[in-house]
Amino acid sequence: GNSVTQMEGPVTLSEEAFLTINCTYTATGYPSLFWYVQYPGEGLQLLLKATKADDKGSNKGFEATYRKETTSFHLEKGSVQVSDSAVYFCALLAGGTSYGKLTFGQGTILTVHP
Amino acid sequence: EAGVVQSPRYKIIEKKQPVAFWCNPISGHNTLYWYRQNLGQGPELLIRYENEEAVDDSQLPKDRFSAERLKGVDSTLKIQPAELGDSAVYLCASSSLGNTEAFFGQGTRLTVV
């Protein structure tokens, strides 16, 4: 079946540090890949997405590249801010009979200190 | 534009009691999802609707959970009777047909005591 594995957290960084959150996936066919973010007290929000191999999704300074050869979609940001503190979820949307079903990783808690 | 609206935000009930959650999706979105998110984990799909038809309910525990989406707009998710293990955040999401982006509500945090 489809699955998503994220690096274990929590991750604690100082402001302006470089961020990487690893995400690998297992899926049949050619899934679309997503990063969702959940700020404290709020619902899940789409951060970025990529729908095919070698696509790069980007938003708010975050980037992730769809790597089919390594089945990965790692999230990166060059300089984090305190306001980036949140829980980050990697997810995939598979096709075929599972079309429409998002499969999420377990989430990574990011805390950024001033 | 209003987002996905869920109510209530929080609910505390005793085990064996019934509980219901309500979701109003974004206007015009044909697809509606109910997810359950246990503490420290990612959301897991319970049921997906295309208009008023449940097209994927394979993960819904049908002995105690039920859902409906009358007229293909609002939806309710019910648990009867609730068990301690049902304590979680229940998320509703919607998307337009054929669109890969799902928009999530703030969720209902259920505590069963």
mmCIF file of C-alpha atoms in Angstrom:
data_model
loop_
_atom_site.group_PDB
_atom_site.id
_atom_site.type_symbol
_atom_site.label_atom_id
_atom_site.label_comp_id
_atom_site.label_asym_id
_atom_site.label_seq_id
_atom_site.Cartn_x
_atom_site.Cartn_y
_atom_site.Cartn_z
ATOM 1 C CA GLY A 1 0.000 0.000 0.000
ATOM 2 C CA ASN A 2 0.881 3.668 -0.055
ATOM 3 C CA SER A 3 2.865 5.145 2.802
ATOM 4 C CA VAL A 4 4.806 8.252 3.782
ATOM 5 C CA THR A 5 7.718 8.356 6.209
ATOM 6 C CA GLN A 6 8.947 11.611 7.727
ATOM 7 C CA MET A 7 12.036 12.244 9.769
ATOM 8 C CA GLU A 8 11.365 12.000 13.442
ATOM 9 C CA GLY A 9 11.080 15.213 15.366
ATOM 10 C CA PRO A 10 10.811 17.469 17.043
ATOM 11 C CA VAL A 11 13.204 19.790 15.269
ATOM 12 C CA THR A 12 14.481 22.831 17.142
ATOM 13 C CA LEU A 13 16.384 25.570 15.319
ATOM 14 C CA SER A 14 17.570 29.109 15.870
ATOM 15 C CA GLU A 15 16.210 31.871 13.694
ATOM 16 C CA GLU A 16 17.925 32.118 10.269
ATOM 17 C CA ALA A 17 19.125 28.512 10.404
ATOM 18 C CA PHE A 18 18.755 26.154 7.449
ATOM 19 C CA LEU A 19 15.892 23.679 7.599
ATOM 20 C CA THR A 20 15.564 20.221 6.101
ATOM 21 C CA ILE A 21 12.718 17.846 6.901
ATOM 22 C CA ASN A 22 13.092 14.506 5.177
ATOM 23 C CA CYS A 23 10.187 12.716 3.550
ATOM 24 C CA THR A 24 10.201 9.435 1.631
ATOM 25 C CA TYR A 25 7.258 7.614 0.183
ATOM 26 C CA THR A 26 6.056 4.275 -1.146
ATOM 27 C CA ALA A 27 3.353 4.279 -3.784
ATOM 28 C CA THR A 28 2.223 2.513 -6.899
ATOM 29 C CA GLY A 29 2.098 4.543 -10.054
ATOM 30 C CA TYR A 30 2.853 8.246 -10.095
ATOM 31 C CA PRO A 31 1.517 10.048 -7.040
ATOM 32 C CA SER A 32 1.298 13.773 -6.435
ATOM 33 C CA LEU A 33 3.248 14.959 -3.399
ATOM 34 C CA PHE A 34 2.402 17.660 -0.876
ATOM 35 C CA TRP A 35 3.624 19.439 2.194
ATOM 36 C CA TYR A 36 0.939 20.644 4.577
ATOM 37 C CA VAL A 37 1.548 22.900 7.583
ATOM 38 C CA GLN A 38 -0.464 23.166 10.774
ATOM 39 C CA TYR A 39 0.114 26.303 12.835
ATOM 40 C CA PRO A 40 -0.889 26.248 16.512
ATOM 41 C CA GLY A 41 -4.667 26.339 16.883
ATOM 42 C CA GLU A 42 -5.281 26.260 13.142
ATOM 43 C CA GLY A 43 -6.247 23.704 10.520
ATOM 44 C CA LEU A 44 -4.006 22.069 7.957
ATOM 45 C CA GLN A 45 -2.910 24.363 5.128
ATOM 46 C CA LEU A 46 -1.310 23.368 1.862
ATOM 47 C CA LEU A 47 2.255 24.695 1.811
ATOM 48 C CA LEU A 48 3.436 23.397 -1.569
ATOM 49 C CA LYS A 49 2.957 20.563 -4.008
ATOM 50 C CA ALA A 50 4.528 18.751 -6.963
ATOM 51 C CA THR A 51 2.619 16.584 -9.379
ATOM 52 C CA LYS A 52 5.349 14.856 -11.375
ATOM 53 C CA ALA A 53 8.972 13.772 -11.155
ATOM 54 C CA ASP A 54 11.575 16.570 -10.995
ATOM 55 C CA ASP A 55 8.904 19.193 -10.277
ATOM 56 C CA LYS A 56 9.875 21.696 -7.587
ATOM 57 C CA GLY A 57 7.165 23.075 -5.373
ATOM 58 C CA SER A 58 7.843 26.359 -3.587
ATOM 59 C CA ASN A 59 6.016 28.779 -1.312
ATOM 60 C CA LYS A 60 6.943 31.254 1.441
ATOM 61 C CA GLY A 61 10.644 30.440 1.010
ATOM 62 C CA PHE A 62 10.074 26.685 1.371
ATOM 63 C CA GLU A 63 11.016 24.307 -1.428
ATOM 64 C CA ALA A 64 10.722 20.603 -2.141
ATOM 65 C CA THR A 65 11.694 18.621 -5.248
ATOM 66 C CA TYR A 66 9.901 15.454 -6.362
ATOM 67 C CA ARG A 67 12.681 12.837 -6.695
ATOM 68 C CA LYS A 68 11.304 9.680 -8.260
ATOM 69 C CA GLU A 69 14.657 7.875 -8.235
ATOM 70 C CA THR A 70 14.979 8.204 -4.454
ATOM 71 C CA THR A 71 11.196 8.346 -3.769
ATOM 72 C CA SER A 72 11.738 11.488 -1.728
ATOM 73 C CA PHE A 73 10.220 14.947 -1.282
ATOM 74 C CA HIS A 74 12.384 16.687 1.298
ATOM 75 C CA LEU A 75 11.297 20.094 2.576
ATOM 76 C CA GLU A 76 13.934 22.854 2.764
ATOM 77 C CA LYS A 77 14.138 26.484 3.756
ATOM 78 C CA GLY A 78 17.277 28.548 3.710
ATOM 79 C CA SER A 79 16.509 30.796 6.683
ATOM 80 C CA VAL A 80 13.751 29.949 9.126
ATOM 81 C CA GLN A 81 11.789 32.460 11.175
ATOM 82 C CA VAL A 82 10.064 32.161 14.524
ATOM 83 C CA SER A 83 6.762 32.339 12.651
ATOM 84 C CA ASP A 84 7.619 29.057 10.870
ATOM 85 C CA SER A 85 7.111 27.161 14.119
ATOM 86 C CA ALA A 86 4.422 24.612 13.297
ATOM 87 C CA VAL A 87 3.809 20.956 12.503
ATOM 88 C CA TYR A 88 4.727 19.920 8.950
ATOM 89 C CA PHE A 89 3.111 16.957 7.191
ATOM 90 C CA CYS A 90 4.292 15.285 4.034
ATOM 91 C CA ALA A 91 1.501 13.633 2.034
ATOM 92 C CA LEU A 92 0.862 11.823 -1.204
ATOM 93 C CA LEU A 93 -2.166 11.553 -3.442
ATOM 94 C CA ALA A 94 -2.204 8.328 -5.348
ATOM 95 C CA GLY A 95 -4.079 7.493 -8.499
ATOM 96 C CA GLY A 96 -6.009 4.406 -9.491
ATOM 97 C CA THR A 97 -8.453 2.990 -6.982
ATOM 98 C CA SER A 98 -6.992 5.175 -4.240
ATOM 99 C CA TYR A 99 -7.596 8.382 -6.194
ATOM 100 C CA GLY A 100 -8.601 11.239 -3.939
ATOM 101 C CA LYS A 101 -7.157 9.723 -0.770
ATOM 102 C CA LEU A 102 -4.348 11.701 0.837
ATOM 103 C CA THR A 103 -1.883 9.555 2.770
ATOM 104 C CA PHE A 104 -0.010 11.544 5.418
ATOM 105 C CA GLY A 105 3.230 11.084 7.256
ATOM 106 C CA GLN A 106 3.242 11.337 11.029
ATOM 107 C CA GLY A 107 4.221 15.005 11.078
ATOM 108 C CA THR A 108 7.342 16.848 12.228
ATOM 109 C CA ILE A 109 7.153 19.504 14.929
ATOM 110 C CA LEU A 110 9.370 22.498 14.159
ATOM 111 C CA THR A 111 10.230 25.030 16.835
ATOM 112 C CA VAL A 112 12.270 28.096 15.913
ATOM 113 C CA HIS A 113 13.834 30.171 18.689
ATOM 114 C CA PRO A 114 14.805 33.849 18.350
ATOM 115 C CA GLU B 1 -14.357 33.323 0.554
ATOM 116 C CA ALA B 2 -15.278 31.250 3.592
ATOM 117 C CA GLY B 3 -13.209 28.172 4.208
ATOM 118 C CA VAL B 4 -14.320 24.785 5.437
ATOM 119 C CA VAL B 5 -16.374 25.254 8.591
ATOM 120 C CA GLN B 6 -16.621 22.611 11.280
ATOM 121 C CA SER B 7 -18.512 22.510 14.523
ATOM 122 C CA PRO B 8 -18.162 22.096 17.362
ATOM 123 C CA ARG B 9 -14.485 22.906 17.888
ATOM 124 C CA TYR B 10 -14.303 20.876 21.059
ATOM 125 C CA LYS B 11 -16.443 18.120 22.519
ATOM 126 C CA ILE B 12 -16.094 16.148 25.735
ATOM 127 C CA ILE B 13 -18.392 13.173 26.250
ATOM 128 C CA GLU B 14 -18.569 10.096 28.411
ATOM 129 C CA LYS B 15 -17.920 6.720 26.827
ATOM 130 C CA LYS B 16 -20.949 4.967 25.363
ATOM 131 C CA GLN B 17 -22.583 8.311 24.562
ATOM 132 C CA PRO B 18 -23.330 9.399 20.981
ATOM 133 C CA VAL B 19 -21.652 12.374 19.344
ATOM 134 C CA ALA B 20 -22.017 14.154 16.012
ATOM 135 C CA PHE B 21 -19.784 16.492 14.060
ATOM 136 C CA TRP B 22 -20.864 18.858 11.336
ATOM 137 C CA CYS B 23 -19.001 20.144 8.289
ATOM 138 C CA ASN B 24 -19.821 22.823 5.734
ATOM 139 C CA PRO B 25 -17.409 22.610 2.786
ATOM 140 C CA ILE B 26 -16.272 25.422 0.539
ATOM 141 C CA SER B 27 -19.049 26.462 -1.808
ATOM 142 C CA GLY B 28 -18.920 24.561 -5.070
ATOM 143 C CA HIS B 29 -16.611 21.815 -3.830
ATOM 144 C CA ASN B 30 -17.982 18.446 -4.882
ATOM 145 C CA THR B 31 -15.555 16.307 -2.906
ATOM 146 C CA LEU B 32 -15.707 16.098 0.878
ATOM 147 C CA TYR B 33 -13.449 14.132 3.193
ATOM 148 C CA TRP B 34 -13.531 13.168 6.844
ATOM 149 C CA TYR B 35 -10.166 12.410 8.432
ATOM 150 C CA ARG B 36 -9.234 11.357 11.951
ATOM 151 C CA GLN B 37 -5.999 12.585 13.496
ATOM 152 C CA ASN B 38 -4.714 10.842 16.584
ATOM 153 C CA LEU B 39 -2.277 12.655 18.840
ATOM 154 C CA GLY B 40 1.199 12.804 17.329
ATOM 155 C CA GLN B 41 0.131 11.233 14.059
ATOM 156 C CA GLY B 42 -0.914 12.316 10.612
ATOM 157 C CA PRO B 43 -4.557 12.389 9.538
ATOM 158 C CA GLU B 44 -6.137 9.158 8.294
ATOM 159 C CA LEU B 45 -9.035 9.075 5.867
ATOM 160 C CA LEU B 46 -12.359 7.835 7.207
ATOM 161 C CA ILE B 47 -14.645 8.545 4.273
ATOM 162 C CA ARG B 48 -14.690 10.447 0.981
ATOM 163 C CA TYR B 49 -17.761 11.773 -0.811
ATOM 164 C CA GLU B 50 -18.203 12.792 -4.405
ATOM 165 C CA ASN B 51 -21.344 14.925 -4.219
ATOM 166 C CA GLU B 52 -23.717 12.845 -2.079
ATOM 167 C CA GLU B 53 -22.136 9.483 -2.870
ATOM 168 C CA ALA B 54 -19.655 7.879 -0.494
ATOM 169 C CA VAL B 55 -16.979 6.624 -2.901
ATOM 170 C CA ASP B 56 -14.442 5.454 -0.321
ATOM 171 C CA ASP B 57 -15.529 4.373 3.156
ATOM 172 C CA SER B 58 -13.194 1.434 3.519
ATOM 173 C CA GLN B 59 -11.540 2.915 6.654
ATOM 174 C CA LEU B 60 -14.783 3.861 8.411
ATOM 175 C CA PRO B 61 -15.548 1.612 11.425
ATOM 176 C CA LYS B 62 -19.109 0.944 10.366
ATOM 177 C CA ASP B 63 -20.171 -0.746 13.580
ATOM 178 C CA ARG B 64 -20.177 2.593 15.385
ATOM 179 C CA PHE B 65 -19.446 5.324 12.843
ATOM 180 C CA SER B 66 -21.848 6.695 10.273
ATOM 181 C CA ALA B 67 -21.768 9.657 7.936
ATOM 182 C CA GLU B 68 -24.113 11.371 5.582
ATOM 183 C CA ARG B 69 -23.975 14.151 3.045
ATOM 184 C CA LEU B 70 -27.484 15.093 2.166
ATOM 185 C CA LYS B 71 -27.919 17.170 -0.992
ATOM 186 C CA GLY B 72 -24.198 16.932 -1.609
ATOM 187 C CA VAL B 73 -23.283 19.936 0.541
ATOM 188 C CA ASP B 74 -23.069 19.737 4.354
ATOM 189 C CA SER B 75 -22.008 16.546 6.026
ATOM 190 C CA THR B 76 -22.323 15.003 9.471
ATOM 191 C CA LEU B 77 -20.183 12.316 11.051
ATOM 192 C CA LYS B 78 -21.643 10.378 13.956
ATOM 193 C CA ILE B 79 -20.208 8.004 16.513
ATOM 194 C CA GLN B 80 -22.537 5.812 18.539
ATOM 195 C CA PRO B 81 -21.513 4.647 21.038
ATOM 196 C CA ALA B 82 -18.218 6.443 21.594
ATOM 197 C CA GLU B 83 -15.241 4.587 23.035
ATOM 198 C CA LEU B 84 -12.177 5.917 24.833
ATOM 199 C CA GLY B 85 -10.066 5.187 21.760
ATOM 200 C CA ASP B 86 -12.163 7.546 19.658
ATOM 201 C CA SER B 87 -10.516 10.538 21.317
ATOM 202 C CA ALA B 88 -8.890 12.403 18.430
ATOM 203 C CA VAL B 89 -9.252 15.420 16.171
ATOM 204 C CA TYR B 90 -11.795 14.914 13.400
ATOM 205 C CA LEU B 91 -10.986 16.897 10.299
ATOM 206 C CA CYS B 92 -13.195 17.753 7.376
ATOM 207 C CA ALA B 93 -11.751 18.775 4.024
ATOM 208 C CA SER B 94 -13.119 19.613 0.607
ATOM 209 C CA SER B 95 -11.865 19.989 -2.926
ATOM 210 C CA SER B 96 -13.287 20.692 -6.330
ATOM 211 C CA LEU B 97 -13.700 17.712 -8.643
ATOM 212 C CA GLY B 98 -10.442 16.775 -10.307
ATOM 213 C CA ASN B 99 -8.414 19.199 -8.205
ATOM 214 C CA THR B 100 -5.567 17.766 -6.162
ATOM 215 C CA GLU B 101 -5.659 20.450 -3.457
ATOM 216 C CA ALA B 102 -7.787 19.739 -0.417
ATOM 217 C CA PHE B 103 -8.790 22.536 1.973
ATOM 218 C CA PHE B 104 -9.131 21.595 5.624
ATOM 219 C CA GLY B 105 -11.326 22.894 8.406
ATOM 220 C CA GLN B 106 -9.991 23.568 11.898
ATOM 221 C CA GLY B 107 -11.238 20.244 13.156
ATOM 222 C CA THR B 108 -13.244 19.023 16.115
ATOM 223 C CA ARG B 109 -11.257 17.814 19.085
ATOM 224 C CA LEU B 110 -13.139 14.951 20.717
ATOM 225 C CA THR B 111 -12.307 13.756 24.204
ATOM 226 C CA VAL B 112 -14.038 10.627 25.456
ATOM 227 C CA VAL B 113 -13.824 10.138 29.230
#
